[in-house]
CSV table of C-alpha atoms in Angstrom, one decimal:
chain,number,residue,atom,x,y,z
A,4,MET,CA,-8.6,-20.2,-6.7
A,5,ASN,CA,-6.1,-18.7,-9.2
A,6,VAL,CA,-2.3,-18.3,-8.9
A,7,LEU,CA,-2.7,-14.9,-7.2
A,8,ASP,CA,-5.0,-16.3,-4.3
A,9,TRP,CA,-2.1,-19.0,-3.7
A,10,LEU,CA,0.5,-16.3,-3.7
A,11,LEU,CA,-1.7,-14.2,-1.1
A,12,VAL,CA,-2.0,-17.4,1.2
A,13,VAL,CA,1.6,-17.8,1.0
A,14,LEU,CA,2.3,-14.2,1.7
A,15,VAL,CA,-0.2,-14.1,4.6
A,16,ALA,CA,1.3,-17.0,6.2
A,17,ALA,CA,5.0,-15.8,5.8
A,18,TYR,CA,3.9,-12.4,7.5
A,19,ALA,CA,1.8,-14.4,10.3
A,20,LEU,CA,5.0,-16.3,11.1
A,21,SER,CA,7.0,-12.9,11.1
A,22,GLY,CA,4.4,-11.7,13.3
A,23,TYR,CA,4.7,-14.5,15.8
A,24,TRP,CA,8.3,-14.1,16.4
A,25,GLN,CA,8.1,-10.3,16.2
A,26,GLY,CA,5.1,-10.4,18.5
A,27,PHE,CA,1.9,-8.1,19.0
A,28,ILE,CA,4.0,-4.8,20.2
A,29,THR,CA,6.4,-5.2,17.2
A,30,GLY,CA,3.6,-6.3,15.0
A,31,ALA,CA,1.4,-3.3,16.1
A,32,PHE,CA,4.1,-0.9,15.3
A,33,ALA,CA,4.8,-2.5,12.0
A,34,THR,CA,1.3,-2.6,11.0
A,35,ILE,CA,0.7,1.1,11.8
A,36,GLY,CA,3.7,1.7,9.7
A,37,LEU,CA,2.6,-0.3,7.0
A,38,LEU,CA,-0.9,1.0,6.8
A,39,SER,CA,0.0,4.6,7.4
A,40,GLY,CA,3.0,4.5,4.8
A,41,GLY,CA,0.5,2.9,2.3
A,42,LEU,CA,-2.1,5.5,3.1
A,43,GLY,CA,0.7,7.9,2.6
A,44,GLY,CA,1.5,6.6,-0.5
A,45,ILE,CA,-2.0,6.6,-1.9
A,46,LEU,CA,-2.6,10.3,-1.0
A,47,LEU,CA,0.9,10.9,-2.5
A,48,ALA,CA,0.7,9.1,-5.7
A,49,PRO,CA,-2.3,11.2,-7.2
A,50,VAL,CA,-0.2,14.5,-6.2
A,51,VAL,CA,3.0,13.4,-8.0
A,52,LEU,CA,1.4,11.8,-11.2
A,53,SER,CA,-1.7,14.1,-11.6
A,54,ASN,CA,-0.2,15.8,-14.4
A,55,PHE,CA,0.4,12.8,-16.6
A,56,GLU,CA,-2.1,11.1,-19.1
A,57,PRO,CA,-3.5,7.5,-17.8
A,58,SER,CA,-1.2,4.9,-19.1
A,59,LEU,CA,0.5,1.5,-18.0
A,60,ALA,CA,3.7,3.4,-17.0
A,61,VAL,CA,1.7,5.9,-14.7
A,62,SER,CA,-0.2,2.8,-13.0
A,63,LEU,CA,2.9,1.1,-12.5
A,64,GLY,CA,4.5,4.1,-11.1
A,65,ALA,CA,1.5,4.8,-8.7
A,66,LEU,CA,1.5,1.2,-7.4
A,67,PHE,CA,5.6,1.3,-6.8
A,68,ILE,CA,4.9,4.6,-4.7
A,69,VAL,CA,2.4,3.3,-2.5
A,70,ILE,CA,4.7,-0.1,-2.1
A,71,LEU,CA,7.8,2.0,-1.4
A,72,CYS,CA,6.0,4.3,1.1
A,73,ALA,CA,4.4,1.1,3.0
A,74,SER,CA,7.5,-0.7,3.0
A,75,LEU,CA,9.4,2.5,4.7
A,76,GLY,CA,6.7,3.2,7.1
A,77,GLN,CA,6.7,-0.6,8.2
A,78,ALA,CA,10.4,-0.7,8.5
A,79,VAL,CA,10.8,2.4,10.7
A,80,LEU,CA,8.0,1.7,13.2
A,81,GLN,CA,8.8,-2.3,13.3
A,82,TYR,CA,12.4,-1.0,14.8
A,83,ALA,CA,10.6,1.3,17.1
A,84,GLY,CA,8.3,-1.6,18.3
A,85,ALA,CA,11.0,-4.1,18.6
A,86,ARG,CA,12.6,-1.7,21.2
A,87,VAL,CA,9.6,-1.7,23.1
A,88,ARG,CA,8.9,-5.3,23.3
A,89,GLU,CA,12.5,-5.7,24.7
A,90,ARG,CA,11.0,-4.6,27.9
A,91,ILE,CA,8.5,-7.2,28.2
A,92,THR,CA,10.1,-10.2,30.2
A,93,TRP,CA,7.0,-12.1,31.5
A,94,GLN,CA,6.4,-15.4,29.6
A,95,PRO,CA,2.7,-15.6,29.5
A,96,ALA,CA,2.4,-11.9,28.4
A,97,ARG,CA,5.1,-12.9,25.7
A,98,ALA,CA,3.0,-15.7,24.3
A,99,LEU,CA,0.0,-13.7,23.9
A,100,ASP,CA,2.0,-11.2,22.4
A,101,ALA,CA,3.2,-13.6,19.8
A,102,ILE,CA,-0.3,-15.0,18.9
A,103,GLY,CA,-1.6,-11.2,18.4
A,104,GLY,CA,1.4,-10.5,16.4
A,105,ALA,CA,0.5,-13.4,14.1
A,106,LEU,CA,-3.0,-12.3,13.6
A,107,LEU,CA,-2.4,-8.7,13.4
A,108,SER,CA,0.4,-9.1,10.4
A,109,GLY,CA,-1.8,-11.5,8.5
A,110,LEU,CA,-4.6,-9.0,8.7
A,111,ALA,CA,-2.4,-6.0,7.7
A,112,VAL,CA,-1.2,-7.9,4.6
A,113,LEU,CA,-4.9,-8.7,3.5
A,114,LEU,CA,-6.0,-5.2,3.8
A,115,VAL,CA,-2.9,-3.6,1.8
A,116,ALA,CA,-3.5,-6.3,-0.9
A,117,TRP,CA,-7.2,-5.6,-1.0
A,118,ALA,CA,-6.4,-1.8,-1.6
A,119,LEU,CA,-3.9,-2.4,-4.3
A,120,GLY,CA,-6.4,-5.0,-5.9
A,121,VAL,CA,-9.3,-2.5,-5.9
A,122,ALA,CA,-7.2,-0.1,-7.9
A,123,ILE,CA,-5.5,-2.8,-10.3
A,124,SER,CA,-9.1,-3.9,-11.0
A,125,GLY,CA,-9.6,-1.0,-13.1
A,126,THR,CA,-6.4,-0.9,-15.1
A,127,ARG,CA,-5.1,-2.8,-18.2
A,128,ILE,CA,-2.0,-5.0,-16.9
A,129,GLY,CA,-2.9,-8.0,-19.1
A,130,SER,CA,-3.3,-11.2,-17.1
A,131,VAL,CA,-2.7,-9.4,-13.8
A,132,THR,CA,-5.9,-7.5,-14.2
A,133,SER,CA,-7.7,-10.8,-14.7
A,134,MET,CA,-6.3,-12.5,-11.9
A,135,VAL,CA,-7.0,-9.6,-9.5
A,136,ARG,CA,-10.9,-9.6,-10.8
A,137,SER,CA,-11.2,-13.2,-10.2
A,138,SER,CA,-9.4,-13.6,-7.1
A,139,VAL,CA,-11.3,-15.5,-4.2
A,140,VAL,CA,-9.2,-14.0,-1.4
A,141,LEU,CA,-9.7,-10.3,-2.4
A,142,SER,CA,-13.2,-11.1,-3.0
A,143,LYS,CA,-13.7,-12.3,0.5
A,144,VAL,CA,-11.9,-9.5,2.2
A,145,ASN,CA,-14.1,-7.1,0.0
A,146,THR,CA,-17.4,-8.8,1.3
A,147,VAL,CA,-16.3,-8.2,5.0
A,148,LEU,CA,-15.4,-4.9,4.4
A,149,PRO,CA,-18.0,-1.8,4.6
A,150,ASP,CA,-19.5,-1.1,1.2
A,151,SER,CA,-18.0,2.5,1.3
A,152,ALA,CA,-14.6,1.2,1.8
A,153,PRO,CA,-13.3,1.6,-1.9
A,154,ASN,CA,-14.8,5.1,-2.1
A,155,ALA,CA,-11.8,6.2,0.2
A,156,LEU,CA,-9.3,5.0,-2.7
A,157,GLN,CA,-11.1,7.0,-5.5
A,158,ALA,CA,-8.4,9.5,-6.0
A,159,PHE,CA,-5.7,6.7,-6.1
A,160,ASN,CA,-7.9,4.7,-8.4
A,161,ASN,CA,-8.2,7.4,-10.8
A,162,VAL,CA,-4.4,7.7,-11.1
A,163,VAL,CA,-3.9,4.0,-11.4
A,164,GLY,CA,-6.7,3.5,-13.9
A,165,THR,CA,-5.3,3.1,-17.5
A,166,GLY,CA,-8.5,4.1,-19.3
A,167,PHE,CA,-10.8,7.3,-19.8
A,168,PHE,CA,-13.8,5.3,-19.1
A,169,PRO,CA,-15.4,4.7,-15.6
A,170,ARG,CA,-15.5,1.3,-14.0
A,171,TYR,CA,-18.3,-0.9,-15.5
A,172,LEU,CA,-17.8,-3.8,-12.9
A,173,GLU,CA,-17.4,-4.1,-9.2
A,174,PRO,CA,-13.6,-4.5,-8.3
A,175,PHE,CA,-13.7,-8.4,-7.9
A,176,ALA,CA,-16.3,-9.6,-10.1
A,177,PRO,CA,-14.8,-11.8,-13.0
A,178,GLU,CA,-15.5,-10.4,-16.7
A,179,ARG,CA,-18.0,-12.8,-18.5
A,180,ILE,CA,-16.9,-12.5,-22.2
A,181,VAL,CA,-19.1,-14.5,-24.6
A,182,GLU,CA,-17.5,-15.6,-27.8
A,183,VAL,CA,-19.0,-14.6,-30.8
A,184,ALA,CA,-17.8,-14.1,-34.5
A,185,PRO,CA,-16.2,-10.6,-35.6
A,186,GLY,CA,-19.0,-8.3,-37.1
A,187,PRO,CA,-19.5,-8.1,-41.0
A,188,ALA,CA,-16.1,-6.4,-42.7
A,189,ASP,CA,-18.6,-4.6,-45.3
A,190,LEU,CA,-20.7,-3.2,-42.6
A,191,PRO,CA,-19.1,0.3,-42.2
A,192,GLY,CA,-19.5,1.1,-45.9
A,193,THR,CA,-23.2,0.4,-45.9
A,194,GLU,CA,-25.4,3.3,-46.8
A,195,PRO,CA,-27.7,3.3,-43.7
A,196,VAL,CA,-24.4,3.4,-41.5
A,197,LYS,CA,-22.6,6.1,-43.4
A,198,GLU,CA,-25.7,8.3,-43.3
A,199,THR,CA,-25.6,8.6,-39.5
A,200,ARG,CA,-22.5,10.7,-39.8
A,201,SER,CA,-24.6,13.7,-40.1
A,202,SER,CA,-26.2,13.0,-36.7
A,203,VAL,CA,-23.2,11.9,-34.9
A,204,VAL,CA,-21.1,14.8,-33.1
A,205,LYS,CA,-17.9,15.5,-31.5
A,206,ILE,CA,-18.1,16.8,-28.0
A,207,ARG,CA,-15.3,18.8,-26.3
A,208,GLY,CA,-14.6,20.6,-23.1
A,209,ALA,CA,-12.5,21.7,-20.2
A,210,ASN,CA,-13.5,20.3,-16.9
A,211,ASP,CA,-13.0,21.5,-13.3
A,212,CYS,CA,-9.8,19.2,-12.9
A,213,GLY,CA,-8.3,21.4,-15.5
A,214,ARG,CA,-8.1,18.7,-18.1
A,215,GLY,CA,-9.5,18.7,-21.6
A,216,VAL,CA,-12.3,15.9,-22.2
A,217,GLU,CA,-13.5,14.6,-25.5
A,218,GLY,CA,-16.3,12.1,-26.6
A,219,THR,CA,-19.2,11.6,-28.8
A,220,GLY,CA,-22.9,12.3,-29.1
A,221,PHE,CA,-25.8,11.8,-31.6
A,222,VAL,CA,-28.9,13.7,-32.2
A,223,PHE,CA,-32.1,11.8,-30.8
A,224,ALA,CA,-34.7,14.5,-31.0
A,225,PRO,CA,-34.8,18.1,-32.6
A,226,ASP,CA,-32.3,20.3,-30.8
A,227,ARG,CA,-31.1,17.3,-28.6
A,228,VAL,CA,-28.0,15.5,-28.2
A,229,MET,CA,-27.2,12.4,-25.9
A,230,THR,CA,-24.0,11.6,-24.6
A,231,ASN,CA,-22.3,9.8,-21.4
A,232,ALA,CA,-22.4,11.9,-18.3
A,233,HIS,CA,-18.7,11.1,-17.6
A,234,VAL,CA,-17.9,13.1,-21.0
A,235,VAL,CA,-19.3,16.4,-19.5
A,236,ALA,CA,-18.7,15.7,-16.1
A,237,GLY,CA,-17.5,19.1,-14.5
A,238,VAL,CA,-17.9,21.0,-17.7
A,239,ASP,CA,-19.7,24.2,-17.7
A,240,ASP,CA,-19.8,24.7,-21.5
A,241,PRO,CA,-19.6,21.9,-23.7
A,242,GLU,CA,-18.6,22.4,-27.4
A,243,VAL,CA,-20.2,20.3,-29.9
A,244,SER,CA,-19.1,19.8,-33.4
A,245,ILE,CA,-21.9,19.6,-35.9
A,246,GLY,CA,-22.9,20.4,-39.3
A,247,GLY,CA,-19.2,21.7,-40.1
A,248,GLY,CA,-19.4,24.4,-37.1
A,249,THR,CA,-19.1,24.3,-33.3
A,250,GLU,CA,-22.1,25.0,-31.0
A,251,LEU,CA,-22.1,25.5,-27.4
A,252,ALA,CA,-24.4,23.3,-25.8
A,253,ARG,CA,-26.4,23.5,-22.3
A,254,VAL,CA,-26.6,20.1,-20.3
A,255,VAL,CA,-30.4,19.7,-19.4
A,256,LEU,CA,-30.1,16.2,-18.2
A,257,TYR,CA,-27.3,14.6,-16.0
A,258,ASP,CA,-27.5,11.1,-14.6
A,259,ARG,CA,-24.3,10.2,-12.8
A,260,GLU,CA,-25.5,6.7,-11.9
A,261,LEU,CA,-26.8,5.4,-15.4
A,262,ASP,CA,-23.8,7.7,-17.2
A,263,ILE,CA,-26.2,9.6,-19.5
A,264,ALA,CA,-26.5,13.2,-20.3
A,265,VAL,CA,-28.8,15.2,-22.6
A,266,LEU,CA,-27.4,18.4,-24.3
A,267,ALA,CA,-29.7,21.2,-25.9
A,268,LEU,CA,-28.2,23.1,-28.8
A,269,GLU,CA,-29.4,24.1,-32.5
A,270,THR,CA,-29.1,20.8,-34.4
A,271,ASP,CA,-30.5,22.7,-37.4
A,272,ASP,CA,-31.0,20.2,-40.3
A,273,ALA,CA,-29.4,17.2,-38.5
A,274,PRO,CA,-31.3,14.0,-39.3
A,275,VAL,CA,-32.8,12.4,-35.8
A,276,LEU,CA,-31.5,8.8,-35.1
A,277,ASP,CA,-34.3,6.7,-34.0
A,278,PHE,CA,-33.9,4.0,-31.4
A,279,ASP,CA,-34.1,0.2,-31.8
A,280,THR,CA,-34.7,-2.0,-28.8
A,281,THR,CA,-35.2,-5.2,-30.8
A,282,ILE,CA,-31.6,-6.5,-31.1
A,283,GLY,CA,-30.0,-9.3,-29.2
A,284,ALA,CA,-27.0,-11.5,-28.9
A,285,GLU,CA,-25.1,-12.1,-32.0
A,286,ASP,CA,-26.6,-9.4,-33.9
A,287,ALA,CA,-24.4,-7.2,-36.0
A,288,VAL,CA,-23.9,-3.5,-35.0
A,289,ALA,CA,-21.6,-0.6,-36.2
A,290,ILE,CA,-19.7,1.4,-33.5
A,291,VAL,CA,-19.7,4.9,-34.6
A,292,GLY,CA,-17.7,8.0,-33.1
A,293,TYR,CA,-14.9,10.2,-32.8
A,294,PRO,CA,-12.3,8.0,-31.1
A,295,GLN,CA,-9.1,9.5,-29.6
A,296,ASP,CA,-10.3,13.0,-30.7
A,297,GLY,CA,-9.8,12.1,-34.1
A,298,PRO,CA,-12.0,12.0,-37.4
A,299,PHE,CA,-15.3,10.2,-37.7
A,300,ASP,CA,-14.7,6.7,-37.5
A,301,VAL,CA,-17.0,3.5,-37.8
A,302,GLN,CA,-16.0,0.1,-36.5
A,303,THR,CA,-18.1,-3.2,-37.3
A,304,GLY,CA,-19.1,-5.0,-34.2
A,305,ARG,CA,-21.5,-7.8,-33.1
A,306,VAL,CA,-23.3,-8.0,-29.7
A,307,ARG,CA,-21.9,-11.0,-27.3
A,308,ALA,CA,-24.6,-10.7,-25.0
A,309,MET,CA,-27.3,-8.7,-23.0
A,310,GLN,CA,-26.1,-8.4,-19.4
A,311,ASN,CA,-27.1,-6.5,-16.1
A,312,LEU,CA,-23.7,-5.2,-14.9
A,313,ARG,CA,-23.2,-4.1,-11.2
A,314,SER,CA,-20.6,-1.2,-10.9
A,315,PRO,CA,-20.2,2.0,-9.1
A,316,ASP,CA,-21.4,5.4,-10.5
A,317,ILE,CA,-19.1,7.6,-12.7
A,318,TYR,CA,-17.6,8.7,-9.5
A,319,GLY,CA,-17.0,5.2,-8.0
A,320,ASN,CA,-19.5,5.6,-5.3
A,321,GLY,CA,-22.4,3.2,-4.4
A,322,THR,CA,-23.6,0.4,-6.6
A,323,VAL,CA,-25.5,0.8,-9.9
A,324,VAL,CA,-27.2,-1.9,-12.0
A,325,ARG,CA,-27.2,-1.2,-15.7
A,326,GLU,CA,-28.6,-3.0,-18.6
A,327,VAL,CA,-26.0,-3.5,-21.3
A,328,TYR,CA,-24.6,-4.9,-24.4
A,329,SER,CA,-21.4,-6.5,-24.5
A,330,LEU,CA,-19.9,-6.1,-27.5
A,331,ARG,CA,-17.3,-7.6,-29.7
A,332,GLY,CA,-15.5,-4.7,-31.6
A,333,LEU,CA,-12.9,-1.9,-31.0
A,334,VAL,CA,-14.0,0.6,-28.5
A,335,ARG,CA,-11.5,3.4,-27.8
A,336,PRO,CA,-11.5,6.5,-25.7
A,337,GLY,CA,-13.5,9.2,-27.6
A,338,ASN,CA,-15.9,6.6,-28.6
A,339,SER,CA,-17.8,7.4,-25.0
A,340,GLY,CA,-21.4,8.6,-25.5
A,341,GLY,CA,-21.6,7.4,-29.2
A,342,PRO,CA,-24.2,5.1,-30.7
A,343,ILE,CA,-23.8,1.5,-31.7
A,344,VAL,CA,-26.1,1.4,-34.8
A,345,THR,CA,-27.8,-1.5,-36.3
A,346,PRO,CA,-27.3,-2.2,-40.2
A,347,GLN,CA,-30.6,0.0,-40.9
A,348,GLY,CA,-28.9,3.1,-39.1
A,349,ARG,CA,-31.0,3.0,-36.0
A,350,VAL,CA,-29.4,3.4,-32.5
A,351,ALA,CA,-29.3,0.1,-30.5
A,352,GLY,CA,-27.2,1.4,-27.5
A,353,VAL,CA,-24.9,4.0,-26.3
A,354,VAL,CA,-21.0,3.1,-25.6
A,355,PHE,CA,-19.8,3.8,-22.1
A,356,ALA,CA,-17.0,1.6,-21.3
A,357,ALA,CA,-14.1,-0.5,-22.9
A,358,SER,CA,-13.0,-4.0,-21.1
A,359,VAL,CA,-9.7,-3.5,-19.2
A,360,THR,CA,-9.2,-7.4,-19.9
A,361,ASP,CA,-10.1,-7.7,-23.5
A,362,PRO,CA,-9.0,-5.3,-26.3
A,363,GLU,CA,-12.0,-6.5,-28.5
A,364,THR,CA,-14.7,-6.0,-25.9
A,365,GLY,CA,-16.6,-2.9,-25.1
A,366,TYR,CA,-19.8,-2.0,-23.4
A,367,ALA,CA,-23.0,0.0,-24.5
A,368,LEU,CA,-25.9,0.9,-22.5
A,369,THR,CA,-29.1,-0.6,-24.1
A,370,ALA,CA,-31.4,1.6,-26.1
A,371,GLN,CA,-34.3,0.2,-23.7
A,372,GLN,CA,-32.0,1.3,-20.8
A,373,VAL,CA,-31.7,5.1,-21.8
A,374,GLN,CA,-35.2,5.4,-23.1
A,375,ALA,CA,-36.6,7.5,-19.8
A,376,SER,CA,-33.3,9.6,-20.0
A,377,ALA,CA,-34.4,10.5,-23.6
A,378,ARG,CA,-37.8,11.4,-22.7
A,379,ALA,CA,-36.7,13.4,-19.4
A,380,GLY,CA,-34.3,15.2,-21.8
A,381,THR,CA,-37.0,16.2,-24.2
A,382,ALA,CA,-39.8,17.0,-21.6
A,383,PRO,CA,-41.6,20.7,-21.7
A,384,GLY,CA,-39.7,23.0,-19.6
A,385,THR,CA,-36.1,21.8,-20.7
A,386,ASP,CA,-35.7,24.2,-23.6
A,387,ASP,CA,-34.3,26.7,-21.2
A,388,ALA,CA,-33.1,24.5,-18.4
A,389,GLU,CA,-29.5,23.9,-17.3
A,390,VAL,CA,-28.4,21.4,-14.7
A,391,ASP,CA,-25.2,21.0,-12.6
A,392,THR,CA,-22.6,18.6,-14.2
A,393,GLY,CA,-20.9,18.0,-10.7
A,394,ASP,CA,-17.3,17.3,-10.2
A,395,CYS,CA,-14.9,16.0,-13.0
A,396,ALA,CA,-15.1,12.3,-13.2
A,397,SER,CA,-11.1,11.6,-13.8
């Protein structure tokens, strides 16, 4: 158990004691106020903050709105409950009322803490995020709730989240970061890596939430570009910058679970990048793309480990197991969908997430994991196909 767990134990005990003295009736009123106020805050925060770009200030603002609404709701209904309880004079009934109040208050605190924990687990709030993700108490609460419970918080989670990447781990799964040496400093300047520039493209679009989105992709077959599904989620006509110009692309494959999409467009003379499924832990790779909607960028990196990560799909639903490389290197918004390439210039994986607990850690789907998507995206009949890209993912 970490510091957060012990704080939660103390908080639950304090609320249980308060609930004992207040009684079940007062506690029930207070709990209804706490939960309904908190729910109101969860619904209100996305409305108030939806026009702001994700940031630490927005995350803290969303949490403040929820805590304020929950506190106000609790105070108002607690007062009403106390007036009702004053009418109970029979002692046995008051004893049961006290015990019920203790249990109810303790459970209410755990439920609110869990809801806030789910949201915070996907943010970058320094050591707080790490403590939340490794919390034993919150993990236990999560296991007894229905699997679909976190789905109800998705809109709030999107506002609290400080990044432009989907969640790459379940809310209370500790992140395993293997220490490795930094990538070779000279790797970005090597010829095979520099030559990938002609095959790595910038992708832009406007999603159905009214936000501009950008990411990276790469030519993996004639007239085919691979990227992340969350880059083109809710986008009807993605624009691809390639060969000095801009092409409108069609999405011919969209996998919301794996987080892979395949686009069809005229790639002309852009070289096709081959896949490499042979790399492993401690191998050097280059992280290639257009981070933060900027110019072409290459960062050195190294594979920390190959892992099977359990996480929701790009919409925060269900559970997906992905084979990924955890990377030591700089992964930023806009790198999504870009390749990690070997010193020989071959694609070893597809970037899809950055760590919320460590700024030098990112994640890429392995080349082996995306092979089936590559085959499906080039299958006969896809030349004129177009698939639905669903709702926006942020």
